[in-house]
CSV table of C-alpha atoms in Angstrom, one decimal:
chain,number,residue,atom,x,y,z
A,1,MET,CA,9.5,63.4,217.6
A,2,GLY,CA,12.3,60.4,218.0
A,3,GLY,CA,11.4,62.0,221.8
A,4,VAL,CA,7.4,61.6,222.1
A,5,LEU,CA,8.4,57.3,220.7
A,6,ALA,CA,11.0,57.2,223.1
A,7,GLY,CA,8.6,58.4,225.5
A,8,ALA,CA,6.1,56.4,224.9
A,9,ALA,CA,8.2,53.3,224.9
A,10,VAL,CA,9.4,54.0,228.0
A,11,VAL,CA,6.1,54.1,228.9
A,12,ALA,CA,5.3,50.9,227.1
A,13,LEU,CA,7.8,49.3,229.4
A,14,LEU,CA,6.0,50.7,232.3
A,15,LEU,CA,2.7,49.3,231.8
A,16,HIS,CA,4.0,46.1,230.4
A,17,GLY,CA,5.4,45.8,233.3
A,18,LEU,CA,2.9,46.0,235.3
A,19,ILE,CA,0.4,44.4,233.5
A,20,SER,CA,3.0,40.4,233.6
A,21,VAL,CA,2.7,41.4,237.6
A,22,ALA,CA,-1.0,41.6,237.4
A,23,GLY,CA,0.4,38.1,236.2
A,24,MET,CA,-3.0,37.9,233.9
A,25,GLY,CA,-1.3,35.0,231.2
A,26,ASN,CA,-3.1,35.0,227.9
A,27,ALA,CA,-4.5,37.8,228.5
A,28,ALA,CA,-1.6,39.9,229.5
A,29,ILE,CA,0.0,39.3,225.9
A,30,LEU,CA,-3.0,41.7,224.4
A,31,LEU,CA,-3.2,43.8,226.8
A,32,HIS,CA,1.3,43.8,225.6
A,33,GLY,CA,-0.1,44.2,222.2
A,34,LEU,CA,-3.3,46.8,222.9
A,35,VAL,CA,-0.8,49.3,225.2
A,36,THR,CA,2.0,49.0,222.8
A,37,VAL,CA,-0.5,49.8,219.5
A,38,ALA,CA,-3.2,52.9,221.5
A,39,LEU,CA,0.7,53.7,223.0
A,40,VAL,CA,1.9,54.0,218.9
A,41,PHE,CA,-0.7,55.6,218.1
A,42,PHE,CA,-0.7,58.1,220.8
A,43,ALA,CA,2.3,59.1,219.5
A,44,TRP,CA,1.5,59.6,216.4
A,45,THR,CA,-1.5,62.0,217.2
A,46,MET,CA,0.9,63.6,219.6
A,47,MET,CA,3.5,64.2,216.4
A,48,GLY,CA,-0.5,65.2,214.4
A,49,SER,CA,-1.1,67.9,217.2
A,50,SER,CA,2.2,69.6,216.8
A,51,THR,CA,2.9,70.1,213.2
A,52,GLY,CA,-1.1,70.4,212.2
A,53,SER,CA,-2.3,68.1,209.5
A,54,THR,CA,-2.2,64.3,209.0
A,55,GLU,CA,-0.4,64.7,205.3
A,56,GLN,CA,3.1,66.4,207.0
A,57,ILE,CA,2.4,64.6,209.8
A,58,LEU,CA,3.6,61.8,207.3
A,59,GLN,CA,5.5,63.7,205.2
A,60,ASP,CA,7.1,64.0,208.1
A,61,GLY,CA,7.0,61.2,209.7
A,62,ALA,CA,9.0,59.5,206.0
A,63,ARG,CA,11.9,62.4,206.3
A,64,GLU,CA,12.2,60.9,210.8
A,65,SER,CA,14.9,57.7,210.1
A,66,ALA,CA,13.9,57.2,213.8
A,67,VAL,CA,10.4,56.6,213.6
A,68,GLU,CA,11.5,54.0,211.1
A,69,ASN,CA,14.2,52.3,213.2
A,70,VAL,CA,11.7,51.7,215.8
A,71,LEU,CA,8.7,50.8,213.9
A,72,MET,CA,11.6,48.3,211.3
A,73,GLN,CA,12.3,47.1,214.7
A,74,THR,CA,8.7,46.4,217.0
A,75,TYR,CA,7.7,45.3,213.5
A,76,PRO,CA,7.7,41.5,214.1
A,77,GLN,CA,7.1,41.7,217.5
A,78,PHE,CA,4.0,44.0,217.0
A,79,SER,CA,2.7,41.2,214.1
A,80,ASN,CA,3.5,37.6,217.1
A,81,GLN,CA,1.3,39.8,219.6
A,82,PHE,CA,-1.1,40.6,216.9
A,83,SER,CA,-1.6,37.1,215.8
A,84,GLY,CA,-0.7,35.7,219.7
A,85,ALA,CA,-3.3,37.3,220.9
A,86,ASN,CA,-6.4,36.1,217.9
A,87,SER,CA,-4.8,33.2,217.9
A,88,ASP,CA,-5.8,33.0,222.4
A,89,MET,CA,-9.2,34.5,221.5
A,90,SER,CA,-9.5,31.9,219.5
A,91,GLN,CA,-8.7,29.3,221.5
A,92,VAL,CA,-10.9,30.7,224.4
A,93,GLN,CA,-13.2,30.7,222.3
A,94,VAL,CA,-13.5,27.0,221.1
A,95,LEU,CA,-12.3,25.9,224.5
A,96,LEU,CA,-15.6,27.6,225.9
A,97,ALA,CA,-17.6,25.6,222.9
A,98,ASP,CA,-16.7,22.1,223.4
A,99,ALA,CA,-17.0,23.2,227.1
A,100,ILE,CA,-20.6,24.7,227.5
A,101,GLU,CA,-21.4,21.8,224.4
A,102,LYS,CA,-20.4,19.0,227.6
A,103,LEU,CA,-22.4,20.8,230.5
A,104,MET,CA,-25.6,21.2,228.1
A,105,SER,CA,-24.8,16.8,227.5
A,106,SER,CA,-24.6,16.2,230.9
A,107,PHE,CA,-27.9,19.0,232.1
A,108,ASP,CA,-30.3,16.7,229.0
A,109,GLY,CA,-28.7,13.4,230.7
A,110,MET,CA,-29.6,14.5,233.9
A,111,HIS,CA,-32.4,15.9,233.0
A,112,ARG,CA,-33.2,12.8,231.6
A,113,LEU,CA,-33.4,11.4,234.4
A,114,ILE,CA,-34.8,13.4,236.4
A,115,ASP,CA,-37.4,13.4,234.3
A,116,SER,CA,-37.5,8.8,234.1
A,117,GLN,CA,-37.6,9.4,237.9
A,118,ARG,CA,-40.6,11.2,238.2
A,119,GLN,CA,-42.5,8.7,235.5
A,120,SER,CA,-41.5,5.8,237.4
A,121,ALA,CA,-43.3,8.3,240.5
A,122,SER,CA,-46.3,9.3,239.5
A,123,SER,CA,-47.1,5.1,238.0
A,124,VAL,CA,-47.1,4.5,242.0
A,125,MET,CA,-49.1,7.1,242.1
A,126,VAL,CA,-51.3,5.9,239.2
A,127,SER,CA,-51.4,2.4,241.1
A,128,HIS,CA,-52.1,3.8,243.9
A,129,SER,CA,-55.2,5.9,243.0
A,130,GLY,CA,-56.6,2.9,241.2
A,131,GLN,CA,-56.6,4.7,237.7
A,132,ASP,CA,-55.9,2.1,234.8
A,133,GLY,CA,-57.9,-0.5,235.8
A,134,GLN,CA,-56.1,-1.7,238.6
A,135,ALA,CA,-56.8,-2.1,242.5
A,136,SER,CA,-55.7,0.7,244.5
A,137,LEU,CA,-53.7,-0.3,247.6
A,138,GLU,CA,-56.0,1.5,249.5
A,139,SER,CA,-59.2,-0.1,248.4
A,140,PHE,CA,-57.0,-3.8,248.8
A,141,LEU,CA,-56.6,-2.8,252.1
A,142,ASP,CA,-60.1,-2.1,252.8
A,143,GLU,CA,-61.0,-5.3,252.0
A,144,THR,CA,-58.2,-7.0,253.3
A,145,SER,CA,-59.3,-5.4,257.2
A,146,ASP,CA,-63.3,-6.9,256.0
A,147,THR,CA,-62.6,-10.7,254.6
A,148,LEU,CA,-60.0,-10.8,258.0
A,149,LYS,CA,-62.4,-9.3,260.0
A,150,GLN,CA,-64.9,-11.5,259.3
A,151,LEU,CA,-62.7,-14.8,259.7
A,152,VAL,CA,-61.7,-13.7,263.1
A,153,GLY,CA,-65.5,-13.2,263.2
A,154,SER,CA,-65.7,-16.8,262.3
A,155,ILE,CA,-63.6,-18.6,264.0
A,156,VAL,CA,-64.8,-16.6,267.4
A,157,ASN,CA,-68.2,-18.3,266.6
A,158,ASN,CA,-67.2,-21.7,266.7
A,159,SER,CA,-65.6,-21.0,269.9
A,160,LYS,CA,-68.7,-20.6,271.2
A,161,VAL,CA,-70.2,-23.7,269.2
A,162,GLY,CA,-67.3,-25.5,270.7
A,163,MET,CA,-68.8,-24.0,274.2
A,164,GLU,CA,-71.8,-24.8,273.7
A,165,LEU,CA,-70.8,-27.8,272.3
A,166,VAL,CA,-68.7,-28.8,275.3
A,167,GLU,CA,-72.6,-28.1,277.6
A,168,LYS,CA,-73.9,-30.4,275.8
A,169,MET,CA,-71.4,-33.5,276.2
A,170,ASP,CA,-71.2,-32.9,280.2
A,171,SER,CA,-74.6,-33.5,279.9
A,172,VAL,CA,-74.3,-36.2,277.8
A,173,SER,CA,-71.7,-37.2,280.7
A,174,GLN,CA,-74.1,-37.3,283.5
A,175,GLN,CA,-76.9,-39.1,281.0
A,176,VAL,CA,-73.5,-41.8,281.5
A,177,ARG,CA,-73.7,-42.0,284.7
A,178,GLY,CA,-77.4,-42.7,285.2
A,179,ILE,CA,-77.3,-45.3,282.7
A,180,LEU,CA,-74.6,-46.4,285.3
A,181,LYS,CA,-76.1,-46.7,288.3
A,182,VAL,CA,-79.2,-48.3,286.7
A,183,LEU,CA,-77.1,-50.6,285.8
A,184,GLY,CA,-75.9,-50.7,289.4
A,185,GLU,CA,-79.5,-51.6,290.6
A,186,ILE,CA,-80.1,-54.3,287.9
A,187,ASP,CA,-76.5,-55.6,290.0
A,188,GLY,CA,-78.5,-56.4,292.6
A,189,ILE,CA,-81.4,-57.4,291.8
A,190,SER,CA,-79.1,-60.1,289.6
A,191,LYS,CA,-77.6,-60.3,293.1
A,192,GLN,CA,-81.2,-61.1,294.8
A,193,THR,CA,-82.7,-63.5,292.4
A,194,ASN,CA,-78.8,-65.1,292.4
A,195,LEU,CA,-79.7,-65.7,296.7
A,196,LEU,CA,-83.4,-66.0,296.5
A,197,ALA,CA,-82.1,-69.1,293.7
A,198,LEU,CA,-79.5,-70.8,296.4
A,199,ASN,CA,-82.5,-70.8,299.1
A,200,ALA,CA,-84.7,-72.0,296.6
A,201,ALA,CA,-82.1,-74.8,296.0
A,202,ILE,CA,-82.2,-75.4,300.1
A,203,GLU,CA,-86.0,-75.3,300.0
A,204,ALA,CA,-86.2,-77.8,297.4
A,205,ALA,CA,-83.6,-79.9,298.5
A,206,ARG,CA,-85.3,-80.6,301.7
A,207,ALA,CA,-88.4,-81.2,300.3
A,208,GLY,CA,-86.8,-84.7,299.7
A,209,GLU,CA,-87.8,-86.3,297.0
A,210,ALA,CA,-91.0,-83.8,296.0
A,211,GLY,CA,-88.5,-81.1,295.6
A,212,ARG,CA,-86.5,-82.3,292.8
A,213,GLY,CA,-88.8,-80.7,289.9
A,214,PHE,CA,-88.3,-77.3,291.9
A,215,ALA,CA,-84.5,-77.5,292.7
A,216,VAL,CA,-84.4,-77.8,289.0
A,217,VAL,CA,-86.0,-74.3,288.2
A,218,ALA,CA,-84.2,-73.2,291.0
A,219,ASP,CA,-80.6,-73.9,289.3
A,220,GLU,CA,-82.0,-72.3,286.4
A,221,VAL,CA,-82.8,-69.5,288.2
A,222,ARG,CA,-79.4,-69.4,289.1
A,223,LYS,CA,-78.3,-69.1,285.9
A,224,LEU,CA,-80.6,-66.7,284.5
A,225,SER,CA,-79.3,-64.6,287.7
A,226,ALA,CA,-75.7,-65.4,287.0
A,227,ARG,CA,-76.2,-64.2,283.2
A,228,ALA,CA,-77.4,-61.2,283.8
A,229,GLU,CA,-74.8,-60.2,286.3
A,230,HIS,CA,-72.7,-61.4,283.4
A,231,PHE,CA,-74.9,-59.1,281.4
A,232,SER,CA,-74.8,-55.9,283.5
A,233,GLN,CA,-70.8,-56.0,283.8
A,234,GLN,CA,-70.3,-56.3,279.6
A,235,ILE,CA,-72.8,-53.2,279.4
A,236,ARG,CA,-71.2,-51.5,282.5
A,237,ALA,CA,-66.9,-51.3,280.5
A,238,ASN,CA,-69.6,-50.4,277.4
A,239,VAL,CA,-70.6,-47.6,279.2
A,240,ASN,CA,-67.4,-46.9,281.2
A,241,GLN,CA,-66.0,-46.7,277.7
A,242,VAL,CA,-67.6,-44.2,276.3
A,243,HIS,CA,-67.8,-42.3,278.9
A,244,ASP,CA,-63.9,-41.9,278.9
A,245,ALA,CA,-64.3,-41.7,275.0
A,246,ILE,CA,-67.3,-38.5,276.1
A,247,GLU,CA,-64.8,-37.0,278.7
A,248,ASP,CA,-61.8,-37.4,276.3
A,249,ALA,CA,-64.0,-35.0,273.4
A,250,GLU,CA,-65.4,-33.1,276.1
A,251,GLN,CA,-61.4,-32.1,276.8
A,252,SER,CA,-60.6,-31.5,273.4
A,253,ILE,CA,-62.6,-29.5,272.5
A,254,THR,CA,-62.5,-27.3,275.6
A,255,ARG,CA,-59.4,-26.9,274.4
A,256,MET,CA,-59.8,-26.4,270.6
A,257,ALA,CA,-62.6,-23.3,271.8
A,258,THR,CA,-60.2,-21.7,274.5
A,259,LEU,CA,-57.6,-21.8,272.1
A,260,ASP,CA,-59.5,-20.6,268.9
A,261,MET,CA,-60.8,-17.9,271.1
A,262,ASP,CA,-57.6,-17.0,271.9
A,263,PHE,CA,-55.8,-17.1,268.5
A,264,ALA,CA,-59.0,-15.0,266.9
A,265,LEU,CA,-58.4,-12.8,269.6
A,266,ARG,CA,-54.9,-11.8,269.3
A,267,SER,CA,-55.2,-12.3,265.7
A,268,LYS,CA,-57.8,-9.9,265.7
A,269,LYS,CA,-56.0,-6.7,267.7
A,270,GLN,CA,-53.1,-8.2,265.9
A,271,LEU,CA,-54.4,-7.0,263.0
A,272,GLU,CA,-55.3,-4.0,263.7
A,273,VAL,CA,-52.0,-3.3,264.5
A,274,THR,CA,-50.8,-4.4,261.1
A,275,LEU,CA,-53.5,-2.6,259.4
A,276,THR,CA,-53.0,0.8,260.8
A,277,GLN,CA,-49.4,0.9,260.3
A,278,VAL,CA,-49.8,-0.5,256.5
A,279,GLN,CA,-52.1,2.6,256.5
A,280,SER,CA,-49.9,5.0,257.3
A,281,MET,CA,-47.2,3.3,255.4
A,282,ASN,CA,-49.1,4.1,252.9
A,283,GLU,CA,-50.1,7.4,253.5
A,284,ASN,CA,-45.6,8.0,254.0
A,285,MET,CA,-45.5,6.6,250.8
A,286,THR,CA,-47.6,9.0,249.3
A,287,ALA,CA,-45.7,12.5,251.0
A,288,VAL,CA,-42.5,10.6,249.2
A,289,ILE,CA,-43.8,10.0,246.4
A,290,GLN,CA,-45.4,13.9,245.9
A,291,GLN,CA,-42.1,15.1,248.0
A,292,GLN,CA,-40.3,13.4,244.9
A,293,THR,CA,-42.7,14.9,241.8
A,294,SER,CA,-41.9,18.5,243.6
A,295,ILE,CA,-38.4,18.6,243.8
A,296,SER,CA,-37.9,17.4,241.0
A,297,HIS,CA,-39.9,20.3,239.4
A,298,GLU,CA,-38.1,21.9,241.9
A,299,VAL,CA,-34.7,20.6,240.4
A,300,ASP,CA,-36.4,21.7,236.0
A,301,MET,CA,-36.6,24.6,237.3
A,302,VAL,CA,-33.0,25.0,238.5
A,303,VAL,CA,-32.3,23.3,235.2
A,304,GLY,CA,-34.0,25.9,233.5
A,305,ARG,CA,-31.8,28.5,235.4
A,306,ALA,CA,-28.9,27.0,234.9
A,307,ILE,CA,-29.3,26.7,230.2
A,308,THR,CA,-30.2,30.8,230.1
A,309,SER,CA,-26.4,31.3,232.4
A,310,LEU,CA,-24.8,29.2,230.0
A,311,GLN,CA,-26.2,31.3,227.3
A,312,PHE,CA,-23.0,32.8,228.5
A,313,GLN,CA,-20.9,31.7,226.0
A,314,ASP,CA,-22.6,32.6,222.5
A,315,LEU,CA,-22.5,36.1,224.4
A,316,VAL,CA,-18.7,35.9,225.6
A,317,ASN,CA,-18.5,33.8,222.0
A,318,GLN,CA,-19.5,37.3,220.1
A,319,LEU,CA,-18.1,39.8,221.8
A,320,LEU,CA,-14.5,37.3,221.2
A,321,GLY,CA,-15.9,37.9,217.4
A,322,HIS,CA,-15.9,41.2,217.9
A,323,ALA,CA,-13.2,42.1,219.6
A,324,ARG,CA,-11.2,40.1,217.0
A,325,LEU,CA,-12.6,42.6,214.5
A,326,ARG,CA,-11.2,45.1,215.8
A,327,LEU,CA,-8.1,43.5,216.3
A,328,ASP,CA,-7.6,42.7,212.4
A,329,SER,CA,-8.1,46.0,211.6
A,330,MET,CA,-6.0,47.4,213.5
A,331,GLU,CA,-3.6,44.2,212.6
A,332,THR,CA,-4.1,45.6,208.9
A,333,ALA,CA,-3.3,49.1,209.6
A,334,TRP,CA,-0.3,48.2,211.1
A,335,HIS,CA,1.0,46.1,208.1
A,336,LYS,CA,0.0,49.1,206.0
A,337,ILE,CA,2.8,51.0,208.5
A,338,GLY,CA,5.1,48.4,208.2
A,339,ASP,CA,5.0,48.3,204.2
A,340,TRP,CA,5.8,51.8,204.2
A,341,ALA,CA,8.2,51.9,206.6
A,342,ARG,CA,10.3,49.6,205.0
A,343,GLU,CA,9.9,50.9,201.6
A,344,SER,CA,10.9,54.0,203.4
A,345,GLY,CA,14.0,52.7,204.9
A,346,ARG,CA,15.3,50.9,201.1
A,347,ASP,CA,14.1,53.7,198.7
A,348,GLY,CA,15.6,56.5,201.1
A,349,SER,CA,12.4,58.7,200.0
A,350,ILE,CA,9.1,57.6,198.7
A,351,PRO,CA,6.9,59.9,196.6
A,352,ARG,CA,4.0,62.8,197.4
A,353,GLU,CA,1.5,60.1,195.6
A,354,LYS,CA,3.1,57.2,197.3
A,355,ILE,CA,2.3,58.1,201.0
A,356,GLU,CA,-0.8,60.5,200.2
A,357,GLN,CA,-2.4,56.6,198.8
A,358,MET,CA,-0.6,55.2,201.5
A,359,ARG,CA,-2.6,57.7,204.3
A,360,LEU,CA,-5.9,56.9,202.3
A,361,GLU,CA,-5.6,53.3,202.8
A,362,ILE,CA,-4.9,53.5,206.6
A,363,ASP,CA,-7.8,56.0,207.2
A,364,SER,CA,-10.4,53.7,205.3
A,365,ILE,CA,-8.8,50.9,207.5
A,366,LEU,CA,-9.4,52.9,211.4
A,367,ALA,CA,-12.7,55.0,209.6
A,368,GLN,CA,-14.1,50.6,208.7
A,369,ALA,CA,-12.4,49.7,212.4
A,370,GLY,CA,-14.3,53.0,213.8
A,371,GLU,CA,-18.2,50.9,212.1
A,372,THR,CA,-16.9,47.3,213.8
A,373,SER,CA,-16.7,49.4,216.9
A,374,ILE,CA,-20.4,50.8,217.3
A,375,ARG,CA,-21.8,48.0,215.7
A,376,LYS,CA,-21.1,46.1,218.9
A,377,PRO,CA,-23.8,42.4,219.0
A,378,VAL,CA,-23.8,42.5,222.5
A,379,SER,CA,-25.1,45.2,224.6
A,380,GLN,CA,-26.3,43.6,227.8
A,381,GLU,CA,-23.6,43.9,231.0
A,382,GLN,CA,-25.5,40.7,232.7
A,383,MET,CA,-27.3,37.4,232.9
A,384,GLN,CA,-30.4,38.5,233.2
A,385,THR,CA,-33.5,37.3,230.6
A,386,GLY,CA,-34.2,39.3,228.0
A,387,ASP,CA,-37.1,41.3,226.9
A,388,ILE,CA,-39.4,39.5,225.1
A,389,GLU,CA,-41.5,41.4,222.3
A,390,LEU,CA,-44.7,39.9,219.6
A,391,PHE,CA,-45.9,42.2,217.1
B,1,MET,CA,-48.7,15.3,215.7
B,2,ALA,CA,-45.1,17.0,217.2
B,3,LYS,CA,-45.6,20.8,215.8
B,4,THR,CA,-42.5,21.0,214.1
B,5,VAL,CA,-39.5,23.9,215.3
B,6,LEU,CA,-36.7,25.0,212.7
B,7,SER,CA,-33.9,26.6,214.8
B,8,VAL,CA,-31.2,28.6,213.3
B,9,ASP,CA,-28.2,29.5,215.3
B,10,ASP,CA,-24.0,29.7,214.0
B,11,SER,CA,-23.6,29.3,217.7
B,12,SER,CA,-24.2,24.8,218.5
B,13,SER,CA,-24.5,25.9,222.4
B,14,ILE,CA,-27.7,27.8,221.6
B,15,ARG,CA,-29.0,25.5,218.9
B,16,GLN,CA,-28.5,22.4,221.6
B,17,MET,CA,-30.3,24.7,224.4
B,18,VAL,CA,-33.5,25.2,222.1
B,19,ALA,CA,-33.8,22.1,220.9
B,20,PHE,CA,-32.9,21.0,224.5
B,21,THR,CA,-36.0,22.8,225.3
B,22,LEU,CA,-38.2,22.6,222.9
B,23,LYS,CA,-37.8,18.7,222.5
B,24,SER,CA,-38.7,18.2,226.4
B,25,ALA,CA,-42.5,19.9,226.1
B,26,GLY,CA,-42.6,17.2,223.2
B,27,TYR,CA,-41.5,19.8,219.4
B,28,GLU,CA,-39.7,18.1,217.0
B,29,VAL,CA,-36.9,20.1,216.4
B,30,ILE,CA,-34.9,20.8,213.3
B,31,GLU,CA,-31.3,22.6,213.5
B,32,ALA,CA,-29.4,24.9,211.1
B,33,ALA,CA,-26.2,26.1,211.4
B,34,ASP,CA,-26.8,29.6,209.3
B,35,GLY,CA,-29.3,31.3,207.5
B,36,GLN,CA,-28.5,29.5,204.6
B,37,GLU,CA,-28.5,26.3,205.8
B,38,GLY,CA,-31.8,27.3,207.4
B,39,LEU,CA,-33.7,28.0,204.4
B,40,ASN,CA,-32.2,25.1,202.4
B,41,LYS,CA,-33.4,23.0,205.5
B,42,ALA,CA,-37.6,25.4,205.4
B,43,LYS,CA,-37.5,24.4,202.2
B,44,MET,CA,-37.5,20.9,201.9
B,45,LYS,CA,-39.7,20.5,204.5
B,46,THR,CA,-42.6,23.0,205.6
B,47,VAL,CA,-41.9,24.0,209.6
B,48,ASP,CA,-44.7,25.4,212.1
B,49,LEU,CA,-42.5,27.7,213.7
B,50,VAL,CA,-39.0,29.2,212.9
B,51,LEU,CA,-37.4,30.4,215.3
B,52,THR,CA,-33.4,32.2,214.2
B,53,ASP,CA,-30.4,34.4,215.0
B,54,GLN,CA,-30.0,37.6,213.7
B,55,ASN,CA,-25.9,37.5,213.6
B,56,MET,CA,-24.8,34.5,211.4
B,57,PRO,CA,-21.8,34.1,208.8
B,58,LYS,CA,-23.3,33.3,205.0
B,59,MET,CA,-26.7,34.9,205.6
B,60,ASP,CA,-27.6,36.9,208.7
B,61,GLY,CA,-31.9,36.1,210.4
B,62,LEU,CA,-32.7,40.0,208.8
B,63,THR,CA,-32.5,38.1,205.4
B,64,LEU,CA,-34.1,34.8,206.2
B,65,ILE,CA,-36.9,36.3,207.6
B,66,LYS,CA,-37.1,38.4,204.2
B,67,THR,CA,-36.7,35.8,201.9
B,68,LEU,CA,-38.5,33.0,203.4
B,69,ARG,CA,-41.4,35.8,203.7
B,70,SER,CA,-41.2,36.0,199.8
B,71,MET,CA,-42.1,32.1,199.4
B,72,PRO,CA,-45.7,31.0,199.3
B,73,ALA,CA,-45.4,28.0,201.8
B,74,TYR,CA,-43.3,31.0,204.1
B,75,ARG,CA,-46.2,34.0,204.2
B,76,VAL,CA,-48.4,33.0,207.3
B,77,VAL,CA,-46.0,30.7,209.5
B,78,PRO,CA,-44.3,31.9,212.7
B,79,ILE,CA,-41.1,33.5,212.4
B,80,LEU,CA,-39.3,34.3,215.7
B,81,MET,CA,-35.9,36.1,216.1
B,82,LEU,CA,-34.2,35.3,218.8
B,83,THR,CA,-30.3,37.7,219.3
B,84,THR,CA,-28.0,38.9,221.6
B,85,GLU,CA,-29.4,42.6,219.3
B,86,SER,CA,-31.7,44.5,221.3
B,87,SER,CA,-31.3,47.7,220.1
B,88,ASP,CA,-35.3,49.1,219.0
B,89,ALA,CA,-33.9,49.8,215.5
B,90,MET,CA,-32.8,46.7,216.0
B,91,LYS,CA,-36.3,45.6,216.4
B,92,MET,CA,-38.6,48.1,213.7
B,93,GLN,CA,-36.0,46.0,210.8
B,94,GLY,CA,-36.8,42.7,212.6
B,95,LYS,CA,-41.4,44.1,212.6
B,96,ALA,CA,-40.6,45.2,209.1
B,97,ALA,CA,-39.2,42.4,207.7
B,98,GLY,CA,-41.3,39.7,209.0
B,99,ALA,CA,-40.5,38.8,212.1
B,100,THR,CA,-43.9,37.6,214.2
B,101,GLY,CA,-41.7,38.8,217.6
B,102,TRP,CA,-38.1,39.3,219.1
B,103,LEU,CA,-36.3,37.3,222.1
B,104,VAL,CA,-33.2,38.7,223.9
B,105,LYS,CA,-30.7,36.3,224.6
B,106,PRO,CA,-30.2,35.0,226.8
B,107,PHE,CA,-33.6,32.5,226.6
B,108,ASP,CA,-35.2,31.7,229.7
B,109,PRO,CA,-36.3,28.0,228.8
B,110,GLN,CA,-39.7,28.4,230.3
B,111,LYS,CA,-40.9,32.0,228.8
B,112,LEU,CA,-39.7,30.4,224.8
B,113,LEU,CA,-41.3,27.8,225.9
B,114,GLU,CA,-44.5,30.1,226.5
B,115,VAL,CA,-43.4,32.2,224.2
B,116,VAL,CA,-43.4,29.0,221.3
B,117,LYS,CA,-46.9,27.9,223.1
B,118,LYS,CA,-48.9,30.6,222.0
B,119,VAL,CA,-47.3,31.0,218.7
B,120,ILE,CA,-48.2,28.2,217.5
B,121,GLY,CA,-50.0,26.2,220.5
């Protein structure tokens, strides 16, 4: 019997070595414990198969001091491993719960941000399409285009009127030149009148005393001719001023008309280009907003998938809880076995009824452990969405 | 007015996820960490839907459903089970206790919303 246990201990040591080499950290401690427990039970079963009933084994075992020694020696380590594994698993549960809670908060924040982004995008869309009583960008562009076209049209019209005005000024200018020609005629007349007055004065002098009266008339005619000449020169100076002013005005109007026309035509062309650009910018913006909306929907879907996957924590937590229940049963059974070994070591022998009672206790613990392991709370083996059934 | 959902689960992360999913669709969510707390909160305010886990300390989901169904205020209020349990035997127990439907974890937020919408609009 001692040989079986010694063999089991060697196998356990070898397996422990292998587990340590595999380097699984905390899980290794748990596995150490479980392997040892398994091997002790294996040895126990071996003993059972060699002698018959469980009662017989326990009686035999009570007499076997080697078994007691092994139990007494390994008992504290087993207790350590049991509680170590238990606290490791509880630590995993706490860590997972904490991590998932923080992850969920992050996803929550992400979702909020995406949502507010989507809302601002859709508000832009709303003002775009002219709901809420706001003028839409498109109709604003159309109105602007119409107004500017009207403006350009009136500028072109002004230029045309300006050109007509220039033509009219030209004809006024010709009229003025006509007036100057007529004034030349008046000058000729006054020169001729002056000459006639001179001749009349000469004839009056030659007539002597009889021509004295005529000489006075001839002098008056000369004065009249001089006044006429003076008057004609004044008119000429005035008309010349008018002529110059008209010429200036003509030049100004010509400059303005051509300038206006050029400006209007250039503006019209530029305006068309700008409006086309704004139009295409508007189209681009609409496309970008639509794209953004569809991206935020995709993000929502991805977050949804993440949330499905994050529920692994609940599944793992329940499985760990279940594993801890199993471990607890093992620990309780192990404590019973330890108590038993201690008592038999102290008393040398245990009364038959006491052994029977312990056997029943251990049997009931193991039966309970068996029940616990059958009712597994989680049967999922993959993280796909669970079934939905409405009754 | 927004409809109120009572989410009962001992896993705070699941409550967080259920609340996140339902709140984003405009529902109000009350949380409870076990069946007993769920029962107390259901008594304080009659909710429009109860969404409960099965395995919880103090009081499990089936007991909660049975207790709620015995109260006049909760005779017709929809109660959905959201649990890792997926066996037909458990589902039959749920149906017998008066559950409106059975959802197996993990849930897909979109599908959860569809079911909730179907049940309470």
